CSV table of C-alpha atoms and ligand atoms in Angstrom, one decimal:
chain,number,residue,atom,x,y,z
A,1,MET,CA,-9.6,22.5,-17.9
A,2,LYS,CA,-7.6,21.0,-15.0
A,3,LYS,CA,-4.1,20.7,-16.4
A,4,PHE,CA,-1.2,19.2,-14.5
A,5,ARG,CA,2.4,20.0,-14.7
A,6,GLN,CA,4.1,18.7,-17.9
A,7,ASP,CA,6.3,16.2,-16.0
A,8,PHE,CA,3.4,14.8,-13.9
A,9,TRP,CA,3.8,11.1,-13.3
A,10,TRP,CA,0.6,9.5,-14.6
A,11,GLY,CA,0.7,5.9,-13.8
A,12,ALA,CA,-1.0,2.9,-12.2
A,13,SER,CA,-0.1,0.3,-9.5
A,14,SER,CA,0.0,-3.3,-8.6
A,15,SER,CA,1.8,-5.6,-6.2
A,16,ALA,CA,3.7,-8.9,-6.7
A,17,PHE,CA,1.5,-11.4,-4.9
A,18,GLN,CA,-1.7,-9.9,-6.3
A,19,ILE,CA,-0.8,-10.2,-10.0
A,20,GLU,CA,2.3,-12.4,-10.7
A,21,GLY,CA,1.1,-15.9,-10.0
A,22,ALA,CA,3.9,-18.5,-10.6
A,23,TRP,CA,4.0,-18.6,-6.9
A,24,ASN,CA,6.7,-21.4,-6.7
A,25,GLU,CA,8.2,-21.1,-10.2
A,26,ALA,CA,11.9,-20.5,-10.8
A,27,GLY,CA,12.9,-21.0,-7.3
A,28,LYS,CA,10.5,-18.6,-5.6
A,29,GLY,CA,9.8,-19.3,-1.9
A,30,GLU,CA,6.5,-19.2,-0.2
A,31,SER,CA,5.4,-16.0,1.4
A,32,ILE,CA,2.9,-15.1,4.1
A,33,ALA,CA,0.7,-13.8,1.4
A,34,ASP,CA,0.8,-17.2,-0.4
A,35,TYR,CA,0.3,-19.1,2.9
A,36,ASN,CA,-2.7,-17.0,3.9
A,37,SER,CA,-4.3,-17.1,0.5
A,38,PHE,CA,-4.0,-20.9,0.5
A,39,LYS,CA,-5.9,-21.0,3.8
A,40,HIS,CA,-8.9,-19.5,1.9
A,41,SER,CA,-8.4,-21.4,-1.4
A,42,GLY,CA,-11.8,-23.1,-1.0
A,43,GLU,CA,-13.6,-19.7,-0.8
A,44,GLN,CA,-11.8,-17.6,-3.4
A,45,ALA,CA,-8.8,-17.4,-5.8
A,46,ASP,CA,-5.4,-17.7,-4.4
A,47,THR,CA,-1.9,-16.5,-5.4
A,48,LYS,CA,-1.0,-19.5,-7.5
A,49,VAL,CA,-2.0,-17.9,-10.8
A,50,ALA,CA,-3.5,-14.5,-9.8
A,51,SER,CA,-3.4,-12.4,-13.0
A,52,ASP,CA,-0.5,-14.4,-14.3
A,53,PHE,CA,1.6,-11.3,-14.9
A,54,TYR,CA,4.7,-13.5,-14.5
A,55,HIS,CA,3.9,-15.1,-17.9
A,56,HIS,CA,2.2,-12.1,-19.5
A,57,TYR,CA,4.5,-9.2,-18.4
A,58,GLN,CA,5.6,-8.3,-21.9
A,59,SER,CA,2.1,-7.9,-23.4
A,60,ASP,CA,0.8,-6.3,-20.1
A,61,ILE,CA,3.5,-3.7,-20.3
A,62,LYS,CA,2.6,-3.1,-23.9
A,63,LEU,CA,-0.9,-2.3,-22.7
A,64,MET,CA,0.4,0.0,-20.1
A,65,LYS,CA,2.3,1.8,-22.8
A,66,GLN,CA,-0.9,2.0,-24.9
A,67,MET,CA,-2.7,3.5,-22.0
A,68,GLY,CA,0.0,6.1,-21.8
A,69,MET,CA,1.5,5.4,-18.4
A,70,LYS,CA,4.6,7.3,-17.6
A,71,VAL,CA,5.3,5.3,-14.4
A,72,TYR,CA,4.5,1.8,-13.2
A,73,ARG,CA,4.4,1.3,-9.5
A,74,PHE,CA,4.9,-2.4,-8.7
A,75,SER,CA,6.5,-4.5,-6.0
A,76,ILE,CA,9.3,-7.1,-6.0
A,77,ALA,CA,8.6,-10.3,-4.2
A,78,TRP,CA,11.3,-10.8,-1.6
A,79,THR,CA,10.7,-14.6,-1.9
A,80,ARG,CA,11.8,-14.5,-5.6
A,81,ILE,CA,15.0,-12.8,-4.7
A,82,ILE,CA,15.8,-14.6,-1.5
A,83,PRO,CA,13.4,-17.6,-1.3
A,84,ASP,CA,13.9,-18.3,2.4
A,85,GLY,CA,14.3,-14.6,3.4
A,86,ASP,CA,17.9,-14.6,4.6
A,87,GLY,CA,19.7,-17.4,2.7
A,88,ALA,CA,20.9,-17.9,-0.8
A,89,ILE,CA,20.1,-15.4,-3.6
A,90,ASN,CA,18.0,-16.7,-6.4
A,91,GLN,CA,19.4,-15.5,-9.7
A,92,SER,CA,16.2,-16.5,-11.6
A,93,GLY,CA,14.3,-14.0,-9.4
A,94,ILE,CA,16.7,-11.2,-10.2
A,95,ASP,CA,16.5,-12.2,-13.9
A,96,PHE,CA,12.7,-11.9,-13.9
A,97,TYR,CA,12.7,-8.4,-12.4
A,98,ASN,CA,15.5,-7.4,-14.8
A,99,ARG,CA,13.2,-8.4,-17.6
A,100,VAL,CA,10.3,-6.5,-16.2
A,101,ILE,CA,12.4,-3.3,-15.5
A,102,ASP,CA,14.0,-3.5,-19.0
A,103,GLU,CA,10.6,-4.0,-20.6
A,104,CYS,CA,9.3,-0.9,-18.8
A,105,LEU,CA,12.2,1.2,-19.9
A,106,ALA,CA,12.0,0.0,-23.4
A,107,ASN,CA,8.4,1.3,-23.3
A,108,GLU,CA,9.5,4.6,-21.7
A,109,ILE,CA,7.7,3.7,-18.4
A,110,ILE,CA,9.5,4.6,-15.2
A,111,PRO,CA,9.7,1.7,-12.8
A,112,PHE,CA,8.7,2.8,-9.3
A,113,VAL,CA,9.4,-0.2,-7.1
A,114,THR,CA,8.0,-1.2,-3.7
A,115,LEU,CA,10.4,-3.5,-1.8
A,116,TYR,CA,7.8,-5.2,0.3
A,117,HIS,CA,4.1,-5.4,-0.2
A,118,PHE,CA,2.5,-7.7,2.5
A,119,ASP,CA,4.6,-10.7,1.3
A,120,LEU,CA,7.2,-11.6,4.0
A,121,PRO,CA,9.0,-14.9,3.4
A,122,LEU,CA,7.2,-17.6,5.3
A,123,ALA,CA,10.5,-19.2,6.2
A,124,LEU,CA,11.2,-16.1,8.5
A,125,VAL,CA,7.9,-16.6,10.2
A,126,LYS,CA,8.7,-20.2,10.9
A,127,LYS,CA,12.3,-19.4,12.0
A,128,TYR,CA,11.7,-16.5,14.4
A,129,GLN,CA,8.1,-15.2,14.0
A,130,GLY,CA,9.1,-12.7,11.3
A,131,TRP,CA,9.2,-9.0,12.4
A,132,ALA,CA,8.9,-10.0,16.1
A,133,SER,CA,12.6,-10.7,15.9
A,134,ARG,CA,15.3,-8.1,15.3
A,135,ASP,CA,16.9,-10.6,12.9
A,136,CYS,CA,14.2,-9.7,10.5
A,137,VAL,CA,15.6,-6.2,10.3
A,138,SER,CA,18.9,-7.5,9.1
A,139,ALA,CA,17.3,-9.9,6.7
A,140,PHE,CA,15.2,-7.1,5.1
A,141,ARG,CA,18.2,-4.8,5.0
A,142,ARG,CA,20.2,-7.4,3.2
A,143,TYR,CA,17.4,-8.1,0.7
A,144,ALA,CA,17.0,-4.4,0.0
A,145,GLN,CA,20.7,-4.0,-0.6
A,146,VAL,CA,20.6,-6.9,-3.1
A,147,CYS,CA,17.8,-5.1,-4.9
A,148,PHE,CA,19.6,-1.7,-4.9
A,149,LYS,CA,22.7,-3.4,-6.3
A,150,ALA,CA,20.9,-5.5,-8.9
A,151,PHE,CA,18.4,-2.9,-10.1
A,152,GLY,CA,19.7,0.5,-8.9
A,153,ASP,CA,21.4,1.3,-12.2
A,154,ARG,CA,17.9,1.5,-13.8
A,155,VAL,CA,15.6,2.0,-10.8
A,156,GLN,CA,16.0,5.3,-9.0
A,157,ASN,CA,12.6,5.5,-7.3
A,158,TRP,CA,11.7,3.2,-4.4
A,159,GLN,CA,9.2,2.7,-1.7
A,160,VAL,CA,10.2,0.7,1.3
A,161,ILE,CA,7.2,-1.1,2.9
A,162,ASN,CA,3.6,-0.8,1.5
A,163,GLU,CA,1.2,0.3,4.2
A,164,GLN,CA,3.2,-0.9,7.3
A,165,ASN,CA,0.6,1.1,9.3
A,166,LEU,CA,-2.3,-0.9,8.0
A,167,MET,CA,-0.5,-4.3,7.7
A,168,VAL,CA,0.6,-4.2,11.4
A,169,ARG,CA,-3.1,-4.0,12.5
A,170,VAL,CA,-4.0,-7.3,10.8
A,171,ASN,CA,-3.0,-10.3,12.8
A,172,GLU,CA,-3.3,-12.7,9.8
A,173,ARG,CA,-1.0,-10.5,7.6
A,174,MET,CA,1.6,-10.4,10.4
A,175,ASN,CA,1.0,-14.1,11.1
A,176,MET,CA,0.2,-13.5,14.7
A,177,THR,CA,-2.6,-16.0,14.8
A,178,ALA,CA,-0.6,-18.3,17.1
A,179,VAL,CA,0.4,-15.5,19.6
A,180,PRO,CA,-1.3,-15.9,22.9
A,181,ALA,CA,-4.0,-13.2,23.3
A,182,ALA,CA,-2.3,-11.5,26.3
A,183,GLN,CA,0.8,-10.9,24.2
A,184,VAL,CA,-0.6,-9.8,20.9
A,185,GLU,CA,-0.3,-6.0,21.5
A,186,GLN,CA,3.2,-6.3,22.8
A,187,VAL,CA,4.3,-8.4,19.8
A,188,ARG,CA,2.5,-6.0,17.4
A,189,ALA,CA,4.3,-3.0,18.9
A,190,GLN,CA,7.6,-4.8,18.7
A,191,MET,CA,7.0,-5.8,15.0
A,192,ASP,CA,6.0,-2.3,14.2
A,193,TYR,CA,9.2,-0.9,15.7
A,194,HIS,CA,11.4,-3.3,13.9
A,195,MET,CA,9.8,-2.3,10.6
A,196,PHE,CA,10.4,1.3,11.3
A,197,LEU,CA,14.0,0.5,12.1
A,198,ALA,CA,14.3,-1.6,8.9
A,199,CYS,CA,12.8,1.3,6.9
A,200,ALA,CA,15.3,3.7,8.3
A,201,TYR,CA,18.3,1.5,7.5
A,202,VAL,CA,17.0,0.9,4.0
A,203,MET,CA,16.3,4.6,3.3
A,204,ASN,CA,19.9,5.3,4.3
A,205,ASP,CA,21.3,2.5,2.2
A,206,CYS,CA,19.3,3.6,-0.8
A,207,HIS,CA,20.8,7.0,-0.6
A,208,GLN,CA,24.3,5.5,-0.4
A,209,LEU,CA,23.9,2.7,-3.0
A,210,VAL,CA,21.7,4.1,-5.7
A,211,VAL,CA,22.9,7.1,-7.7
A,212,ASN,CA,20.2,9.8,-7.5
A,213,GLY,CA,18.1,7.3,-5.5
A,214,LYS,CA,14.9,8.5,-4.1
A,215,ILE,CA,13.0,6.6,-1.5
A,216,GLY,CA,10.0,7.0,0.8
A,217,PRO,CA,7.3,5.2,2.8
A,218,ALA,CA,4.0,4.1,1.2
A,219,ILE,CA,1.3,4.7,3.8
A,220,SER,CA,-2.3,3.9,4.1
A,221,SER,CA,-3.7,7.4,4.7
A,222,THR,CA,-6.5,8.0,7.2
A,223,MET,CA,-8.8,11.0,7.2
A,224,THR,CA,-11.4,11.0,10.0
A,225,TYR,CA,-14.3,13.4,10.6
A,226,PRO,CA,-15.7,13.8,14.1
A,227,ILE,CA,-19.3,12.5,14.2
A,228,SER,CA,-20.5,15.6,16.0
A,229,ASP,CA,-19.1,19.0,17.2
A,230,LYS,CA,-18.7,17.7,20.7
A,231,PRO,CA,-15.0,18.4,21.7
A,232,LEU,CA,-14.5,14.8,22.7
A,233,ASP,CA,-15.6,13.6,19.3
A,234,VAL,CA,-13.3,16.0,17.6
A,235,TRP,CA,-10.5,14.7,19.8
A,236,ALA,CA,-11.5,11.1,19.0
A,237,ALA,CA,-11.3,11.8,15.2
A,238,LYS,CA,-7.9,13.3,15.6
A,239,MET,CA,-6.7,10.4,17.7
A,240,ASN,CA,-8.0,7.9,15.1
A,241,ASP,CA,-5.8,9.6,12.5
A,242,ASN,CA,-2.9,9.8,14.9
A,243,PHE,CA,-3.1,6.1,16.0
A,244,LYS,CA,-3.6,4.7,12.5
A,245,THR,CA,-1.3,6.8,10.3
A,246,ASN,CA,0.2,10.0,11.8
A,247,TYR,CA,2.4,8.2,14.4
A,248,ALA,CA,4.0,6.3,11.5
A,249,LEU,CA,4.6,9.4,9.4
A,250,GLU,CA,6.2,11.0,12.5
A,251,MET,CA,8.5,8.0,12.8
A,252,TYR,CA,9.5,7.9,9.1
A,253,CYS,CA,10.1,11.7,8.9
A,254,PHE,CA,11.5,12.5,12.4
A,255,GLY,CA,12.7,9.1,13.7
A,256,LYS,CA,10.8,9.3,16.9
A,257,TYR,CA,7.3,8.3,18.2
A,258,PRO,CA,5.2,11.4,18.9
A,259,GLY,CA,4.3,12.0,22.6
A,260,TYR,CA,0.8,10.7,22.4
A,261,TYR,CA,2.0,7.4,21.0
A,262,GLU,CA,4.9,6.9,23.3
A,263,TYR,CA,2.6,7.7,26.2
A,264,PHE,CA,0.1,5.1,25.0
A,265,LEU,CA,2.8,2.4,24.5
A,266,ARG,CA,4.3,3.0,28.0
A,267,GLN,CA,0.9,3.2,29.7
A,268,GLN,CA,-0.1,-0.1,28.1
A,269,GLY,CA,3.3,-1.6,29.1
A,270,ILE,CA,4.1,-2.5,25.5
A,271,TYR,CA,6.9,-0.1,24.6
A,272,PRO,CA,9.1,-2.1,22.3
A,273,GLN,CA,12.7,-3.2,23.1
A,274,THR,CA,15.2,-0.9,21.5
A,275,MET,CA,19.0,-0.7,21.3
A,276,ALA,CA,21.2,2.2,22.2
A,277,ASP,CA,22.1,3.3,18.6
A,278,ASP,CA,18.6,2.9,17.1
A,279,SER,CA,17.6,6.5,17.5
A,280,LYS,CA,20.6,7.7,15.5
A,281,VAL,CA,19.7,5.4,12.7
A,282,LEU,CA,16.0,6.4,12.9
A,283,GLN,CA,16.8,10.1,12.9
A,284,ALA,CA,19.4,9.9,10.1
A,285,ALA,CA,16.8,8.5,7.7
A,286,LYS,CA,15.2,11.1,5.5
A,287,PRO,CA,12.5,10.2,3.1
A,288,ASP,CA,12.5,12.0,-0.2
A,289,PHE,CA,8.7,11.8,-0.6
A,290,ILE,CA,5.6,10.3,0.9
A,291,ALA,CA,3.7,7.8,-1.2
A,292,VAL,CA,0.0,8.1,-0.3
A,293,ASN,CA,-2.6,5.3,-0.6
A,294,TYR,CA,-6.1,6.8,-0.4
A,295,TYR,CA,-9.5,5.1,-0.8
A,296,ARG,CA,-12.0,6.6,1.6
A,297,THR,CA,-12.6,8.5,4.8
A,298,LEU,CA,-13.9,7.5,8.2
A,299,ALA,CA,-16.0,9.1,10.9
A,300,ALA,CA,-15.4,8.6,14.7
A,301,GLU,CA,-16.9,9.3,18.1
A,302,TYR,CA,-15.4,9.2,21.5
A,303,LEU,CA,-15.4,5.8,23.1
A,304,PRO,CA,-15.1,5.9,26.9
A,305,ALA,CA,-13.4,3.1,28.7
A,306,ASP,CA,-15.5,1.3,31.4
A,307,ALA,CA,-15.2,-1.5,33.9
A,308,GLU,CA,-15.4,-4.2,31.3
A,309,HIS,CA,-13.3,-2.4,28.6
A,310,PRO,CA,-10.1,-0.8,29.9
A,311,VAL,CA,-8.3,2.0,28.1
A,312,GLY,CA,-6.4,0.6,25.2
A,313,GLN,CA,-8.6,-2.4,24.4
A,314,ARG,CA,-9.0,-2.8,20.7
A,315,VAL,CA,-12.0,-4.1,18.8
A,316,SER,CA,-11.5,-5.5,15.3
A,317,ASP,CA,-8.4,-4.9,13.1
A,318,ILE,CA,-8.2,-2.6,10.0
A,319,ASP,CA,-10.7,0.1,11.3
A,320,PHE,CA,-10.3,-0.9,14.9
A,321,ASP,CA,-12.1,0.9,17.8
A,322,LEU,CA,-10.0,1.8,20.8
A,323,TYR,CA,-11.5,2.1,24.3
A,324,GLY,CA,-10.6,5.4,25.9
A,325,TYR,CA,-10.2,7.0,22.5
A,326,PHE,CA,-12.4,6.4,19.4
A,327,LYS,CA,-15.1,4.3,17.8
A,328,ILE,CA,-15.6,4.2,14.0
A,329,LYS,CA,-19.1,5.3,12.8
A,330,LYS,CA,-20.8,5.4,9.4
A,331,ASN,CA,-20.8,8.8,7.8
A,332,VAL,CA,-24.3,9.3,6.7
A,333,HIS,CA,-23.3,12.1,4.3
A,334,LEU,CA,-21.3,9.9,2.1
A,335,LYS,CA,-22.1,7.2,-0.4
A,336,ALA,CA,-20.2,3.9,0.0
A,337,THR,CA,-19.1,1.2,-2.4
A,338,GLU,CA,-20.9,-2.2,-2.1
A,339,TYR,CA,-17.9,-3.2,0.1
A,340,GLY,CA,-18.5,-0.4,2.5
A,341,ALA,CA,-15.7,2.1,1.5
A,342,GLN,CA,-17.1,5.6,1.9
A,343,ILE,CA,-16.4,7.6,-1.3
A,344,ASP,CA,-15.0,11.0,-0.6
A,345,PRO,CA,-12.8,12.9,-3.1
A,346,LEU,CA,-12.7,16.0,-0.8
A,347,GLY,CA,-11.1,13.9,1.8
A,348,LEU,CA,-8.2,13.3,-0.5
A,349,ARG,CA,-7.7,17.1,-0.9
A,350,LEU,CA,-7.8,17.4,2.9
A,351,VAL,CA,-5.4,14.7,3.6
A,352,LEU,CA,-2.9,15.8,1.0
A,353,ASN,CA,-3.0,19.3,2.5
A,354,GLU,CA,-2.6,18.0,6.0
A,355,TYR,CA,0.5,15.9,5.2
A,356,TYR,CA,2.1,18.6,3.2
A,357,GLN,CA,1.6,21.2,5.9
A,358,LYS,CA,3.1,18.9,8.5
A,359,TYR,CA,6.0,17.2,6.6
A,360,ARG,CA,6.7,19.6,3.6
A,361,LEU,CA,7.6,16.6,1.4
A,362,PRO,CA,6.6,16.0,-2.2
A,363,MET,CA,3.9,13.4,-2.5
A,364,ILE,CA,2.6,10.9,-5.0
A,365,ILE,CA,-0.6,8.9,-4.9
A,366,THR,CA,0.4,5.2,-5.1
A,367,GLU,CA,-3.1,3.8,-4.6
A,368,ASN,CA,-6.6,5.1,-5.1
A,369,GLY,CA,-9.4,3.3,-6.8
A,370,LEU,CA,-12.8,1.7,-6.8
A,371,GLY,CA,-13.2,-2.0,-5.9
A,372,THR,CA,-16.3,-3.4,-7.3
A,373,VAL,CA,-17.8,-6.2,-9.4
A,374,ASP,CA,-17.3,-5.7,-13.1
A,375,GLU,CA,-19.5,-7.3,-15.7
A,376,LEU,CA,-18.3,-8.5,-19.1
A,377,THR,CA,-21.2,-7.5,-21.3
A,378,ALA,CA,-22.5,-9.2,-24.5
A,379,ASP,CA,-20.5,-6.7,-26.6
A,380,GLY,CA,-17.3,-8.2,-25.0
A,381,LYS,CA,-16.6,-5.0,-23.1
A,382,ILE,CA,-16.7,-3.6,-19.5
A,383,HIS,CA,-18.6,-0.4,-19.2
A,384,ASP,CA,-17.2,0.8,-15.9
A,385,GLN,CA,-18.6,4.4,-15.9
A,386,TYR,CA,-18.7,4.1,-12.1
A,387,ARG,CA,-14.9,3.8,-12.0
A,388,ILE,CA,-14.5,6.7,-14.3
A,389,ASP,CA,-16.7,8.8,-12.1
A,390,TYR,CA,-14.7,7.8,-9.0
A,391,LEU,CA,-11.3,8.5,-10.6
A,392,LYS,CA,-12.3,11.7,-12.2
A,393,ALA,CA,-13.5,13.1,-8.9
A,394,HIS,CA,-10.3,12.1,-7.2
A,395,ILE,CA,-8.1,13.5,-9.9
A,396,ALA,CA,-10.0,16.7,-9.6
A,397,ALA,CA,-9.3,16.6,-5.8
A,398,CYS,CA,-5.5,16.2,-6.6
A,399,TYR,CA,-5.7,19.2,-8.9
A,400,ASP,CA,-7.4,21.2,-6.2
A,401,ALA,CA,-4.8,20.2,-3.6
A,402,ILE,CA,-2.0,21.3,-6.0
A,403,GLN,CA,-3.7,24.7,-6.3
A,404,ASP,CA,-3.7,24.7,-2.5
A,405,GLY,CA,0.1,24.5,-2.6
A,406,VAL,CA,0.6,20.8,-2.2
A,407,GLU,CA,3.6,19.4,-4.0
A,408,LEU,CA,2.0,16.4,-5.7
A,409,PHE,CA,4.2,14.8,-8.5
A,410,GLY,CA,2.2,11.8,-9.5
A,411,TYR,CA,-1.0,9.7,-9.5
A,412,CYS,CA,-0.9,5.9,-9.7
A,413,PRO,CA,-4.4,4.5,-9.1
A,414,TRP,CA,-5.0,1.0,-8.0
A,415,SER,CA,-4.8,-1.0,-10.1
A,416,VAL,CA,-3.3,-1.2,-13.5
A,417,MET,CA,-5.2,-4.5,-14.1
A,418,ASP,CA,-7.5,-6.7,-12.1
A,419,ILE,CA,-5.7,-8.1,-9.2
A,420,LEU,CA,-6.3,-10.7,-6.5
A,421,SER,CA,-8.1,-8.7,-3.8
A,422,SER,CA,-7.2,-9.8,-0.3
A,423,HIS,CA,-10.7,-10.4,0.9
A,424,GLN,CA,-12.7,-10.9,-2.2
A,425,GLY,CA,-10.4,-12.6,-4.7
A,426,PHE,CA,-11.5,-11.8,-8.3
A,427,LYS,CA,-15.0,-10.8,-7.4
A,428,LYS,CA,-13.9,-7.4,-6.4
A,429,ARG,CA,-12.0,-5.7,-9.2
A,430,TYR,CA,-10.0,-2.5,-9.4
A,431,GLY,CA,-8.2,-2.5,-12.8
A,432,PHE,CA,-8.2,-0.5,-16.0
A,433,ILE,CA,-7.6,-3.8,-17.7
A,434,TYR,CA,-10.0,-6.7,-17.1
A,435,VAL,CA,-8.5,-10.1,-16.5
A,436,ASP,CA,-10.9,-12.6,-17.8
A,437,ARG,CA,-11.0,-15.3,-15.1
A,438,THR,CA,-13.2,-16.0,-12.1
A,439,ASP,CA,-12.1,-17.2,-8.7
A,440,PHE,CA,-12.2,-20.8,-9.8
A,441,ASN,CA,-12.1,-20.8,-13.6
A,442,LEU,CA,-8.9,-19.4,-15.1
A,443,LYS,CA,-10.4,-19.4,-18.6
A,444,GLN,CA,-7.8,-17.9,-21.0
A,445,LEU,CA,-6.8,-15.0,-18.7
A,446,ARG,CA,-7.6,-12.7,-21.6
A,447,ARG,CA,-6.8,-9.0,-21.1
A,448,ILE,CA,-9.7,-6.7,-22.0
A,449,PRO,CA,-9.2,-2.9,-21.6
A,450,LYS,CA,-12.2,-1.5,-19.8
A,451,ASP,CA,-13.9,1.8,-20.7
A,452,SER,CA,-11.9,3.4,-17.9
A,453,PHE,CA,-8.7,2.4,-19.8
A,454,TYR,CA,-9.6,4.5,-22.8
A,455,TRP,CA,-10.9,7.3,-20.5
A,456,TYR,CA,-7.6,7.3,-18.6
A,457,GLN,CA,-5.6,7.2,-21.8
A,458,LYS,CA,-7.3,10.5,-22.8
A,459,VAL,CA,-6.6,12.0,-19.3
A,460,ILE,CA,-2.9,11.3,-19.8
A,461,GLN,CA,-2.9,12.5,-23.4
A,462,ASN,CA,-4.6,15.8,-22.2
A,463,ASN,CA,-2.4,15.9,-19.1
A,464,GLY,CA,-5.5,16.5,-17.0
A,465,LEU,CA,-9.2,16.7,-17.1
A,466,GLU,CA,-11.2,18.5,-19.7
B,501,BG6,C1,-4.4,-1.6,0.0
B,501,BG6,C2,-3.4,-2.6,-0.4
B,501,BG6,O1,-4.5,-1.5,1.3
B,501,BG6,O2,-5.7,-1.9,-0.4
B,501,BG6,C3,-3.7,-3.4,-1.7
B,501,BG6,O3,-2.1,-2.0,-0.5
B,501,BG6,C4,-5.1,-3.8,-1.7
B,501,BG6,O4,-2.8,-4.5,-1.7
B,501,BG6,C5,-6.0,-2.6,-1.6
B,501,BG6,O5,-5.5,-4.6,-2.8
B,501,BG6,C6,-7.4,-2.9,-1.7
B,501,BG6,O6,-7.8,-3.8,-0.7
B,501,BG6,P1,-8.7,-5.0,-1.0
B,501,BG6,O7,-8.9,-5.7,0.3
B,501,BG6,O8,-10.0,-4.6,-1.6
B,501,BG6,O9,-7.9,-5.8,-2.0
């Protein structure tokens, strides 16, 4: 038996643009996530309907209750609350989230809210290139304050930005596609810095405005193995973790870039513009926990720079290679999903230990799951034993990490129901609840609990694994 503590937060996750639909209903403004999804409308589903949670939230939350969820991690769409990002407040947006929050509470589910999950208001991009401008920091701060004031009487637990450390690597998500190539890295570094500053302001504000408010960053974790025992490969693997995740955790927890990162930014001539009092704000911000998103591990080898590829040249985006530092390799010891994610439960135990030893903060898993094709079989069910196997092994890894001494207080896999996957629409599915639609045929959007739903229900009932 692997039993968890009595008050363990068993839950599941989603994000606004991936489930809500109703993309322009009741005054909602367009977000970058909408805009980018419309660019790919011919190839896959877009955000217009998604899982249509906006119109199904009551019955969906009933299903969450039926599954036994103690907590629901979801995000608020900034563009529902302030459609153009920094202008008038849209009461209908506030009303919608009031209904969602109240429905959760009526079903004894704790709402655990992300303020911003990849969906910056498009108007701010048009106005001043989004996070490239310091004005975006004030706009986000104001939006967060509106949320704290509107919902803080019922929502005590918040995450600021989902996976800033991953989002900032992807030019399309940051809408940098029009930035001249020579300026891309400089703009990226500036955007990243502004998001860190915004996070710090918002963490401080939460502590002031929300009674018993708790807030932390939600990071995309990175766990990298060296491809060999050559010292340079070991260093490369560490630098991959450092450049993709650890530098961000240092900033959130200590309000300062670590030496290796500051050195890199200065050497590349892309150290962001800062203002005199920023460091005070950054260092005053104290996260209450770290929300960890974990899907897979990576392997890396050293990648020397050469005449054609100077130090600091990046190749690709999410899992980028960096000349002078690291190159991502396939780990031949691990199985991968059909979409290439290397499945590695032990990596979760390792990464939780590493973060706990470094930051000594409580942690919660806010994303972990298997993205794959699911088939609705003739008996009208989805027999997703592969997802059960994946989740079981990762829950066991959480248990082991807790025995190691890690303070882990919850587990919210991705995703509560099928969502719009950023790259594969509704082909790739993650949910416990099947949403019966395809990329181009909405059908009835029927909800069908998968085998994993009933399995997870038992896990929650038993408070752990048998
Ligand atoms: C995480 C994001 O990085 O990965 C989610 O926070 C996303 O929004 C998830 O859905 C899975 O990625 P994908 O591309 O398979 O949807």
